[in-house]
Each structure stands twice: as structure tokens, then as C-alpha cells.
Amino acid sequence: MEKLVLRLSVPTIASMLITSFYNMADTFFAGRINNSATGAIGVAFSLMAIIQACGFFFGHGSGNYISRMLGRQNVEEAEKMAATGFCSSFLFGVLIAVLGLIFLEPLANLLGSTPTILPYTKDYLRYILIGAPFMTASLTLNNQLRFQGSANFAMIGITVGGILNVALDPLFMFVCDMGVSGAALSTLVGQICSFFILLSVCGRKGNIRMSLLRFTPCTAYYKEIFLCGSPSLFRQGFASIAGVCLNSVTGIYGDAAVAGMSIVNRVMNFLGSAMIGYGQGFQPVCGFNFGAKKYDRIIKAFWFCVKTSGVALVLLSAAGYIAAPQLVAQFRNDPTVIEIGTAALRWQCVTFPLVSFITLSNMMMQNLRLPLRAMFLGMARQGLFFVPAVLLLPRLFGIVGLEAAQAAADLVTFIVAVPIQMSVLKELKMRMKNTQSDD
């Protein structure tokens, strides 16, 4: 069981790290321009979180259904859901792109741009919005392949796009003198490349084929997508709302503060992506054993993942706390940016190990078809508790409250998550007893 979780987790961790690396690479190179450019990448991340939320929503929702249908040997139903999830995510991406480009400046302001950051945000968002359909569809295909047990194929598609992004960033930004527009263009090229690679592997080596003729938009399919995909949608969606609130409050302290907080968020999002990837490796094991009524294996796998990831996050947090000034300076060598970023990064490192239990509990509830509890926990860390923290703490403690807001939200989320998850584990143990008594 433990070896299976680890084997499934390696490609999903890699995929999630590469996905988050797009914005991290752009932030790194934008730091070579000025504070406003660095801040613009951070501001734009809230929109990218929405785009990713749509991709995860359709990908997790359709992928969960696909895995169940394949388990029942119902390939036709699996193909219909695959096409429905894929086409729906692409069309939703088109809608985001059209509306975003029409209302580009109001959107940039809504995301939290200051007057000096606004021109850079608009330049960056133009290309990101053009790539929205490819980004949503790529994430949907990635998750559909993962739920079919082809996480390696999914990893390859995302990795190639990520490598292209990093390679093209300096070329477009500095050689072609495109500035932040070049960073966005390199992201667009990487996303399109990933899209076509992922699409090409559908139907190969046991994967179900993608046929647009199978597109079946109906209430039954969208209900399934909503039940299993909504926790991911709300988790990512609230992360976007939280980002907007953070940008708005941070802007009061100037572009250096926006840049510093943006850098910290990119670093922590990168590490958090690894945790989500580990959870995604746990999900197929959880789903399969739940269907097979082997509840003891789910409980065993959950605690194994919590312990191993908890140790890893403690080590990473300790390293991050010690090396915080150096990490921030890698992105922007500005004294004010480093000072603010260092303090914020250290606050988050203190509570980051708690994210292990929070994330795995959320994903377990999602796979056990407990949407209300999963949605609540998914929204809590970067929404329900973070937004009040970022609005209230700076009023009480100034910029220190801003720097500590995420850490405070993590602590409260953990306190709330423990009794909720314990009740779920208790329910599984009751199911296990009932199954044994029936036998």
C-alpha cells in the first residue's frame, strides 16, 4: 500500500510542481526589471488561480467518474465523460478569455493593481487570457489521464511545457525586449505545447480515446462533475479571492510590499503544489479501496501520507525559515522587498507543516463523495479564514499583521480540520465493522 502511494505520487508531484513553476519562473525574471513588474506577476496570479480552478473542476469531476466507469468495464460511458469534461473546460476557458480581453483594464484593477503596476499587469494578462482555453483544457486532460492510472503521461505533457516556459522567458523578455509581455508569451507557448502533447497521448497504451463526437452535455454528467469537482473549484476559487484581497491591502504599503508578498506567495505555492501532488497520489488508492469496501486500507494510507508528508514539510519549513532572506533576494534584490518577504516567509514556514493534515483530509473527503465537508475545508485555509485575517490583522498590527495573516489562517484551519477529519475516520471504522459483520 505504502509503495503504491509513493509510486503514484511521484508523477503527480512533478506535474503540480511544473504547473506552479510557470508563474514562479515569470516572477523570477520579472524581478530583473523592477518592483512594479514583479508585483504585476503576483497580481495576475489571482486570475491564473481562477483559470486553474476551472481546469481542476472539470478534470477532477470528470476524472473521478471515468475511473469508476473503467472499474466497471464501461468504456463507452468513460469516453463520453472524458469528451464532456474536456470540451466543457475548453469552452469555459474561451469564455474567460473573451470577457477578460473585453474588460482588461477593469479586470486588472479588480485584481489589485496599483496605478504604477497597472500597465505591467495589462501587458501580462493579454497573453495569459489568450491561453486560458489551453490552460483549462490541459489541466482537465492531465487529471483525466491521472485518474486512468497514466500519471506518467500527464507528467510528460506538463513538464515539456514548463521547460519551454523557462527557456523562452529570457529570450522573449530581454533578447526580444518584450518585458513582462514576453513572460506571458512564453507561458502561452508552454501551455499550448502541453495541450497538444496531452491530447496526443489520449487513446495510447490503454488510455481511453478522446473523441469530440462523444461530447454529451447533459444534467447527469454535469451533476457528477459538480459533486467531485466542486471542492477543487472552491479551493482554487477562494485562493483567487484571497489573492485579490491580499493585493488590495498590500498595495497600501507600496509596490515593494506587493513585490515581497508576491514572491513569498510564489515560493509557498510551489511548495504547496508538491503537497497537493502527494495528495493526488493518495486519491486513486483512496477511491479504489472505497469502492472495494476495504476501509482499513484507506485509513492506513491516510496516516502513512500524513506522517511522511508532515516530516517532509517540517524539514522544508526549517530550511525555508533559515534561508528566507536569500530565497527572497533570488527574485528581487531590493532591501525593502527582502525585509518584507523574509518576515512573511518565516511566518508561513512556522505553520506550513500543518498543511499536510489539512490537504490530505480535504482530498480524502473529496474522494469519499463528501462534497460539503470537502468544500468547507477546501475554502477554509485560503478563503474563509485567510480573507478575514488579511483584512483584520493589518488594522491591528500594521504590516506585521499582513505578513502573519496566512500563518494565522493555517493555524485556525488546522484546529477546525482535526475534529472534522476525525469524524470521517470514525465513519470509515463503522463501515469497516458493518462490512465485517455482514461477512
Coordinates of C-alpha atoms in Angstrom, one line a residue:
M1 CA 0.0 0.0 0.0
E2 CA 2.7 2.5 1.0
K3 CA 4.8 1.7 -2.1
L4 CA 1.8 2.2 -4.3
V5 CA 1.0 5.6 -2.9
L6 CA 4.7 6.6 -3.3
R7 CA 4.8 5.3 -6.9
L8 CA 1.6 7.1 -7.8
S9 CA 2.7 10.3 -6.1
V10 CA 6.0 10.9 -7.9
P11 CA 4.5 11.9 -11.3
T12 CA 1.6 13.9 -9.7
I13 CA 4.0 15.8 -7.5
A14 CA 6.2 16.6 -10.6
S15 CA 3.1 17.7 -12.6
M16 CA 1.9 20.0 -9.8
L17 CA 5.4 21.5 -9.3
I18 CA 5.7 22.2 -13.0
T19 CA 2.3 23.8 -13.1
S20 CA 3.2 26.2 -10.3
F21 CA 6.6 26.8 -11.8
Y22 CA 5.1 28.8 -14.7
N23 CA 4.3 31.7 -12.5
M24 CA 7.4 31.3 -10.3
A25 CA 9.7 31.5 -13.3
D26 CA 7.9 34.6 -14.6
T27 CA 8.3 36.2 -11.1
F28 CA 12.0 35.4 -11.1
F29 CA 12.7 37.0 -14.4
A30 CA 10.3 39.9 -13.8
G31 CA 12.4 40.7 -10.7
R32 CA 15.2 41.7 -13.1
I33 CA 13.0 44.6 -14.4
N34 CA 11.6 46.4 -11.3
N35 CA 9.3 46.1 -8.3
S36 CA 6.2 47.0 -10.4
A37 CA 6.8 44.2 -12.9
T38 CA 7.3 41.7 -10.0
G39 CA 4.1 43.0 -8.4
A40 CA 2.2 42.6 -11.7
I41 CA 3.0 38.9 -11.9
G42 CA 1.7 38.5 -8.4
V43 CA -1.5 40.4 -9.2
A44 CA -2.1 38.3 -12.3
F45 CA -1.7 35.1 -10.3
S46 CA -5.2 35.6 -8.9
L47 CA -6.6 35.3 -12.5
M48 CA -4.4 32.3 -13.2
A49 CA -5.8 30.7 -10.0
I50 CA -9.3 31.1 -11.4
I51 CA -8.3 29.5 -14.7
Q52 CA -6.6 26.6 -12.9
A53 CA -9.7 26.2 -10.7
C54 CA -11.8 25.7 -13.8
G55 CA -9.3 23.1 -15.1
F56 CA -9.2 21.2 -11.8
F57 CA -13.0 21.4 -11.5
F58 CA -13.7 19.7 -14.9
G59 CA -10.6 17.4 -14.5
H60 CA -11.3 16.1 -11.0
G61 CA -15.0 15.9 -11.6
S62 CA -14.8 14.0 -14.9
G63 CA -11.7 12.0 -13.9
N64 CA -13.3 10.6 -10.8
Y65 CA -16.3 9.4 -12.9
I66 CA -14.1 8.0 -15.6
S67 CA -12.1 5.9 -13.1
R68 CA -15.4 4.4 -11.7
M69 CA -16.7 3.6 -15.1
L70 CA -13.4 1.9 -16.2
G71 CA -13.6 -0.1 -13.0
R72 CA -17.0 -1.3 -14.2
Q73 CA -15.6 -2.0 -17.7
N74 CA -18.0 0.6 -19.1
V75 CA -15.6 2.2 -21.6
E76 CA -18.3 4.0 -23.6
E77 CA -19.5 5.9 -20.6
A78 CA -15.9 6.8 -19.7
E79 CA -15.3 8.1 -23.2
K80 CA -18.5 10.3 -23.1
M81 CA -17.5 11.8 -19.8
A82 CA -13.9 12.4 -21.0
A83 CA -15.1 14.3 -24.0
T84 CA -17.7 16.2 -22.0
G85 CA -15.2 17.3 -19.4
F86 CA -12.6 18.2 -22.0
C87 CA -14.9 20.2 -24.3
S88 CA -16.6 22.0 -21.4
S89 CA -13.3 23.1 -19.9
F90 CA -12.1 24.4 -23.2
L91 CA -15.3 26.3 -23.8
F92 CA -15.2 27.8 -20.3
G93 CA -11.6 28.9 -21.0
V94 CA -12.8 30.6 -24.2
L95 CA -15.5 32.5 -22.1
I96 CA -12.9 33.6 -19.6
A97 CA -10.6 34.8 -22.4
V98 CA -13.3 36.8 -24.3
L99 CA -14.7 38.5 -21.2
G100 CA -11.2 39.2 -19.8
L101 CA -9.9 40.8 -23.0
I102 CA -13.0 42.9 -23.4
F103 CA -12.8 44.2 -19.8
L104 CA -9.0 44.1 -19.5
E105 CA -8.3 47.3 -17.5
P106 CA -11.2 46.9 -15.1
L107 CA -10.1 43.3 -14.5
A108 CA -6.5 44.4 -13.8
N109 CA -7.8 47.0 -11.3
L110 CA -10.1 44.4 -9.7
L111 CA -7.2 42.0 -9.2
G112 CA -5.4 44.7 -7.1
S113 CA -3.1 46.6 -9.4
T114 CA -1.8 49.9 -8.1
P115 CA -1.5 52.8 -10.7
T116 CA 2.2 52.0 -11.2
I117 CA 1.6 48.3 -11.5
L118 CA -1.4 48.6 -13.8
P119 CA 0.4 48.9 -17.2
Y120 CA 2.6 45.8 -16.5
T121 CA -0.5 43.8 -15.4
K122 CA -2.4 44.6 -18.6
D123 CA 0.6 43.6 -20.7
Y124 CA 0.9 40.3 -18.9
L125 CA -2.8 39.5 -18.8
R126 CA -3.3 39.8 -22.5
Y127 CA -1.3 36.7 -23.4
I128 CA -2.5 34.8 -20.3
L129 CA -6.1 35.3 -21.3
I130 CA -5.4 34.1 -24.8
G131 CA -4.0 31.0 -23.4
A132 CA -6.9 30.4 -20.9
P133 CA -8.7 27.7 -23.1
F134 CA -5.5 25.8 -23.5
M135 CA -4.7 26.0 -19.8
T136 CA -8.1 24.8 -18.6
A137 CA -8.2 22.0 -21.1
S138 CA -4.6 20.9 -20.3
L139 CA -5.3 20.6 -16.6
T140 CA -8.5 18.7 -17.4
L141 CA -6.6 16.2 -19.7
N142 CA -3.9 16.0 -17.1
N143 CA -6.3 14.9 -14.4
Q144 CA -8.3 12.6 -16.6
L145 CA -5.0 10.7 -17.5
R146 CA -4.1 10.6 -13.8
F147 CA -7.4 9.0 -12.9
Q148 CA -6.8 6.4 -15.6
G149 CA -3.5 5.5 -13.9
S150 CA -1.4 7.2 -16.6
A151 CA 0.2 9.9 -14.4
N152 CA 3.5 9.5 -16.2
F153 CA 1.9 10.6 -19.5
A154 CA 0.3 13.5 -17.7
M155 CA 3.7 14.5 -16.2
I156 CA 5.4 14.5 -19.5
G157 CA 2.9 16.8 -21.1
I158 CA 3.1 19.3 -18.3
T159 CA 6.9 19.1 -17.9
V160 CA 7.6 19.8 -21.6
G161 CA 5.5 23.0 -21.4
G162 CA 7.2 24.1 -18.2
I163 CA 10.7 23.6 -19.7
L164 CA 9.7 25.7 -22.7
N165 CA 8.4 28.4 -20.5
V166 CA 11.6 28.7 -18.5
A167 CA 13.7 28.6 -21.7
L168 CA 11.7 31.2 -23.6
D169 CA 11.3 33.7 -20.6
P170 CA 14.7 35.3 -21.0
L171 CA 14.5 35.1 -24.8
F172 CA 11.2 36.9 -25.1
M173 CA 11.7 39.3 -22.2
F174 CA 15.3 40.5 -22.7
V175 CA 16.5 39.4 -26.2
C176 CA 13.3 40.4 -27.9
D177 CA 12.8 43.3 -25.4
M178 CA 9.2 42.4 -24.6
G179 CA 9.4 42.8 -20.8
V180 CA 6.5 41.2 -18.9
S181 CA 4.7 40.6 -22.1
G182 CA 7.5 38.2 -23.0
A183 CA 7.0 36.3 -19.8
A184 CA 3.3 35.9 -20.6
L185 CA 4.0 34.9 -24.2
S186 CA 6.4 32.2 -23.0
T187 CA 3.7 30.9 -20.6
L188 CA 1.3 30.8 -23.5
V189 CA 3.6 28.9 -25.8
G190 CA 4.3 26.4 -23.0
Q191 CA 0.6 25.9 -22.3
I192 CA -0.2 25.3 -26.0
C193 CA 2.6 22.8 -26.3
S194 CA 1.4 20.9 -23.2
F195 CA -2.2 20.9 -24.6
F196 CA -1.2 19.2 -27.8
I197 CA 1.1 16.7 -26.1
L198 CA -1.6 15.7 -23.6
L199 CA -4.2 15.4 -26.4
S200 CA -1.9 13.2 -28.5
V201 CA -1.4 10.6 -25.7
C202 CA -5.2 10.0 -25.3
G203 CA -6.0 6.6 -26.6
R204 CA -2.5 5.3 -26.3
K205 CA -1.4 2.4 -24.1
G206 CA -4.8 1.6 -22.6
N207 CA -6.0 5.2 -22.2
I208 CA -9.4 6.0 -23.4
R209 CA -9.5 7.9 -26.7
M210 CA -10.7 11.5 -26.9
S211 CA -13.5 11.9 -29.5
L212 CA -15.3 15.2 -29.8
L213 CA -18.3 13.2 -31.2
R214 CA -18.6 11.8 -27.7
F215 CA -19.3 15.2 -26.2
T216 CA -22.6 14.7 -24.3
P217 CA -23.6 17.9 -22.4
C218 CA -26.4 16.6 -20.1
T219 CA -27.5 17.2 -16.5
A220 CA -26.4 13.8 -15.3
Y221 CA -22.8 14.3 -16.3
Y222 CA -22.6 17.9 -15.1
K223 CA -24.0 16.7 -11.7
E224 CA -21.2 14.2 -11.4
I225 CA -18.6 16.8 -12.4
F226 CA -20.0 19.2 -9.8
L227 CA -20.1 16.6 -7.0
C228 CA -16.5 15.5 -7.4
G229 CA -15.0 18.7 -8.9
S230 CA -16.6 21.4 -6.7
P231 CA -14.1 21.1 -3.8
S232 CA -11.3 21.8 -6.2
L233 CA -13.2 24.7 -7.7
F234 CA -13.9 26.3 -4.4
R235 CA -10.4 25.6 -3.1
Q236 CA -8.7 27.3 -6.1
G237 CA -11.5 29.9 -6.5
F238 CA -11.2 31.1 -2.9
A239 CA -7.4 31.2 -3.3
S240 CA -8.0 33.7 -6.1
I241 CA -10.4 35.8 -4.0
A242 CA -7.8 35.7 -1.2
G243 CA -5.1 36.9 -3.6
V244 CA -7.2 39.8 -4.7
C245 CA -7.8 40.9 -1.1
L246 CA -4.1 40.5 -0.3
N247 CA -3.1 42.6 -3.3
S248 CA -5.6 45.3 -2.4
V249 CA -4.4 45.5 1.3
T250 CA -0.7 45.2 0.4
G251 CA -0.9 48.0 -2.2
I252 CA -1.4 50.4 0.7
Y253 CA 2.2 49.8 1.7
G254 CA 3.7 50.4 -1.8
D255 CA 5.0 48.4 -4.8
A256 CA 7.9 46.9 -2.7
A257 CA 5.4 45.3 -0.3
V258 CA 3.3 43.9 -3.3
A259 CA 6.5 42.5 -4.8
G260 CA 7.7 41.0 -1.5
M261 CA 4.3 39.3 -0.7
S262 CA 4.1 38.1 -4.4
I263 CA 7.5 36.4 -4.1
V264 CA 6.5 34.7 -0.8
N265 CA 3.2 33.5 -2.3
R266 CA 5.0 32.1 -5.3
V267 CA 7.5 30.2 -3.1
M268 CA 4.8 28.8 -0.8
N269 CA 2.5 28.0 -3.7
F270 CA 5.4 26.0 -5.2
L271 CA 5.9 24.0 -2.0
G272 CA 2.1 23.7 -1.5
S273 CA 1.8 22.2 -5.0
A274 CA 4.1 19.4 -4.0
M275 CA 1.8 18.7 -1.1
I276 CA -1.3 18.7 -3.4
G277 CA 0.6 16.4 -5.8
Y278 CA 1.2 14.0 -3.0
G279 CA -2.4 14.1 -2.1
Q280 CA -3.3 13.3 -5.7
G281 CA -1.2 10.2 -5.5
F282 CA -3.2 9.2 -2.4
Q283 CA -6.6 9.8 -4.1
P284 CA -6.6 6.8 -6.6
V285 CA -5.7 4.5 -3.7
C286 CA -8.4 6.0 -1.6
G287 CA -11.1 5.8 -4.3
F288 CA -10.3 2.3 -5.4
N289 CA -10.3 0.9 -1.8
F290 CA -13.5 2.8 -1.0
G291 CA -15.2 1.2 -4.0
A292 CA -13.8 -2.2 -2.9
K293 CA -15.0 -1.5 0.7
K294 CA -11.5 -2.0 2.0
Y295 CA -11.8 0.8 4.5
D296 CA -8.9 -0.2 6.7
R297 CA -6.6 0.4 3.8
I298 CA -7.9 3.9 3.3
I299 CA -7.2 4.7 7.0
K300 CA -3.8 3.1 6.8
A301 CA -2.8 5.0 3.6
F302 CA -4.1 8.3 5.1
W303 CA -2.0 8.2 8.2
F304 CA 1.0 7.0 6.2
C305 CA 0.7 10.0 3.9
V306 CA 0.2 12.4 6.9
K307 CA 3.3 11.2 8.7
T308 CA 5.6 11.1 5.6
S309 CA 4.5 14.5 4.2
G310 CA 4.5 16.0 7.7
V311 CA 8.1 15.1 8.2
A312 CA 9.0 16.5 4.7
L313 CA 7.2 19.8 5.4
V314 CA 8.9 20.2 8.7
L315 CA 12.3 19.9 7.1
L316 CA 11.4 22.2 4.2
S317 CA 9.9 24.7 6.6
A318 CA 13.1 24.7 8.7
A319 CA 15.2 25.2 5.6
G320 CA 12.9 28.0 4.4
Y321 CA 12.9 29.8 7.7
I322 CA 16.7 29.8 7.9
A323 CA 17.3 30.8 4.2
A324 CA 14.4 33.2 3.9
P325 CA 16.4 36.3 3.1
Q326 CA 18.4 34.5 0.4
L327 CA 15.3 33.0 -1.2
V328 CA 13.6 36.3 -1.5
A329 CA 16.7 38.0 -2.8
Q330 CA 16.9 35.5 -5.6
F331 CA 13.7 37.0 -7.1
R332 CA 14.3 40.7 -6.3
N333 CA 17.4 42.2 -4.7
D334 CA 15.7 45.2 -3.1
P335 CA 16.2 45.9 0.7
T336 CA 12.6 46.7 1.3
V337 CA 11.3 43.7 -0.7
I338 CA 13.7 41.4 1.1
E339 CA 12.7 42.7 4.6
I340 CA 9.0 42.3 4.0
G341 CA 9.4 39.0 2.1
T342 CA 11.6 37.5 4.7
A343 CA 9.2 38.2 7.6
A344 CA 6.2 36.9 5.7
L345 CA 8.1 33.7 4.5
R346 CA 9.2 33.0 8.1
W347 CA 5.7 33.4 9.5
Q348 CA 4.4 30.9 6.9
C349 CA 7.1 28.4 7.5
V350 CA 6.1 28.2 11.2
T351 CA 2.6 26.8 10.3
F352 CA 3.3 25.2 6.9
P353 CA 3.7 21.6 8.3
L354 CA 0.0 21.8 9.4
V355 CA -0.9 21.9 5.7
S356 CA -0.1 18.2 5.4
F357 CA -3.1 17.1 7.5
I358 CA -5.3 19.8 6.1
T359 CA -4.7 18.9 2.4
L360 CA -4.9 15.1 2.8
S361 CA -8.1 15.4 4.8
N362 CA -9.6 17.6 2.2
M363 CA -8.7 15.2 -0.6
M364 CA -9.9 12.2 1.3
M365 CA -13.3 13.8 1.8
Q366 CA -13.4 14.7 -1.9
N367 CA -12.8 11.1 -2.9
L368 CA -15.3 9.7 -0.4
R369 CA -18.0 11.8 -2.0
L370 CA -18.4 14.1 1.0
P371 CA -18.7 17.3 -1.0
L372 CA -20.0 19.7 1.7
R373 CA -17.2 18.9 4.2
A374 CA -14.6 18.8 1.4
M375 CA -15.8 22.2 0.1
F376 CA -15.7 23.7 3.5
L377 CA -12.2 22.5 4.2
G378 CA -11.1 23.5 0.7
M379 CA -12.3 27.0 1.2
A380 CA -11.1 27.4 4.8
R381 CA -7.3 27.9 4.5
Q382 CA -7.2 30.5 1.7
G383 CA -10.7 31.8 1.9
L384 CA -12.9 31.6 4.9
F385 CA -10.1 32.2 7.4
F386 CA -7.5 34.0 5.3
V387 CA -9.7 36.8 3.9
P388 CA -10.8 37.9 7.4
A389 CA -7.2 37.6 8.7
V390 CA -5.8 39.7 5.9
L391 CA -8.5 42.4 6.4
L392 CA -8.3 42.5 10.2
L393 CA -4.7 41.8 11.3
P394 CA -3.1 44.7 9.3
R395 CA -5.6 47.1 11.1
L396 CA -4.4 45.8 14.4
F397 CA -0.7 45.2 13.8
G398 CA 0.2 47.1 10.6
I399 CA 2.4 45.3 8.1
V400 CA 3.3 42.6 10.6
G401 CA -0.3 41.6 10.7
L402 CA -0.2 41.4 6.9
E403 CA 2.9 39.2 7.0
A404 CA 1.4 36.9 9.6
A405 CA -2.1 36.6 8.0
Q406 CA -1.6 33.3 6.2
A407 CA 0.1 31.7 9.2
A408 CA -2.9 32.6 11.4
A409 CA -5.3 31.2 8.8
D410 CA -3.4 27.9 8.6
L411 CA -3.5 27.5 12.4
V412 CA -7.3 28.1 12.6
T413 CA -7.9 25.8 9.6
F414 CA -5.9 23.0 11.3
I415 CA -7.8 23.4 14.5
V416 CA -11.1 23.1 12.6
A417 CA -9.9 20.3 10.3
V418 CA -9.0 17.9 13.1
P419 CA -12.5 17.2 14.5
I420 CA -14.0 17.1 11.0
Q421 CA -11.5 14.5 9.8
M422 CA -11.7 12.5 13.0
S423 CA -15.4 12.2 12.4
V424 CA -14.8 10.9 8.8
L425 CA -12.3 8.4 10.1
K426 CA -14.8 7.3 12.7
E427 CA -17.4 6.8 9.9
L428 CA -15.0 4.6 8.0
K429 CA -14.3 2.5 11.0
M430 CA -18.1 2.0 11.4
R431 CA -18.4 1.0 7.8
M432 CA -15.5 -1.4 8.3
K433 CA -17.2 -3.1 11.3
N434 CA -20.5 -3.3 9.4
T435 CA -18.8 -4.9 6.4
Q436 CA -17.0 -7.5 8.6
S437 CA -20.3 -8.3 10.4
D438 CA -22.0 -8.8 7.0
D439 CA -19.3 -11.3 6.0

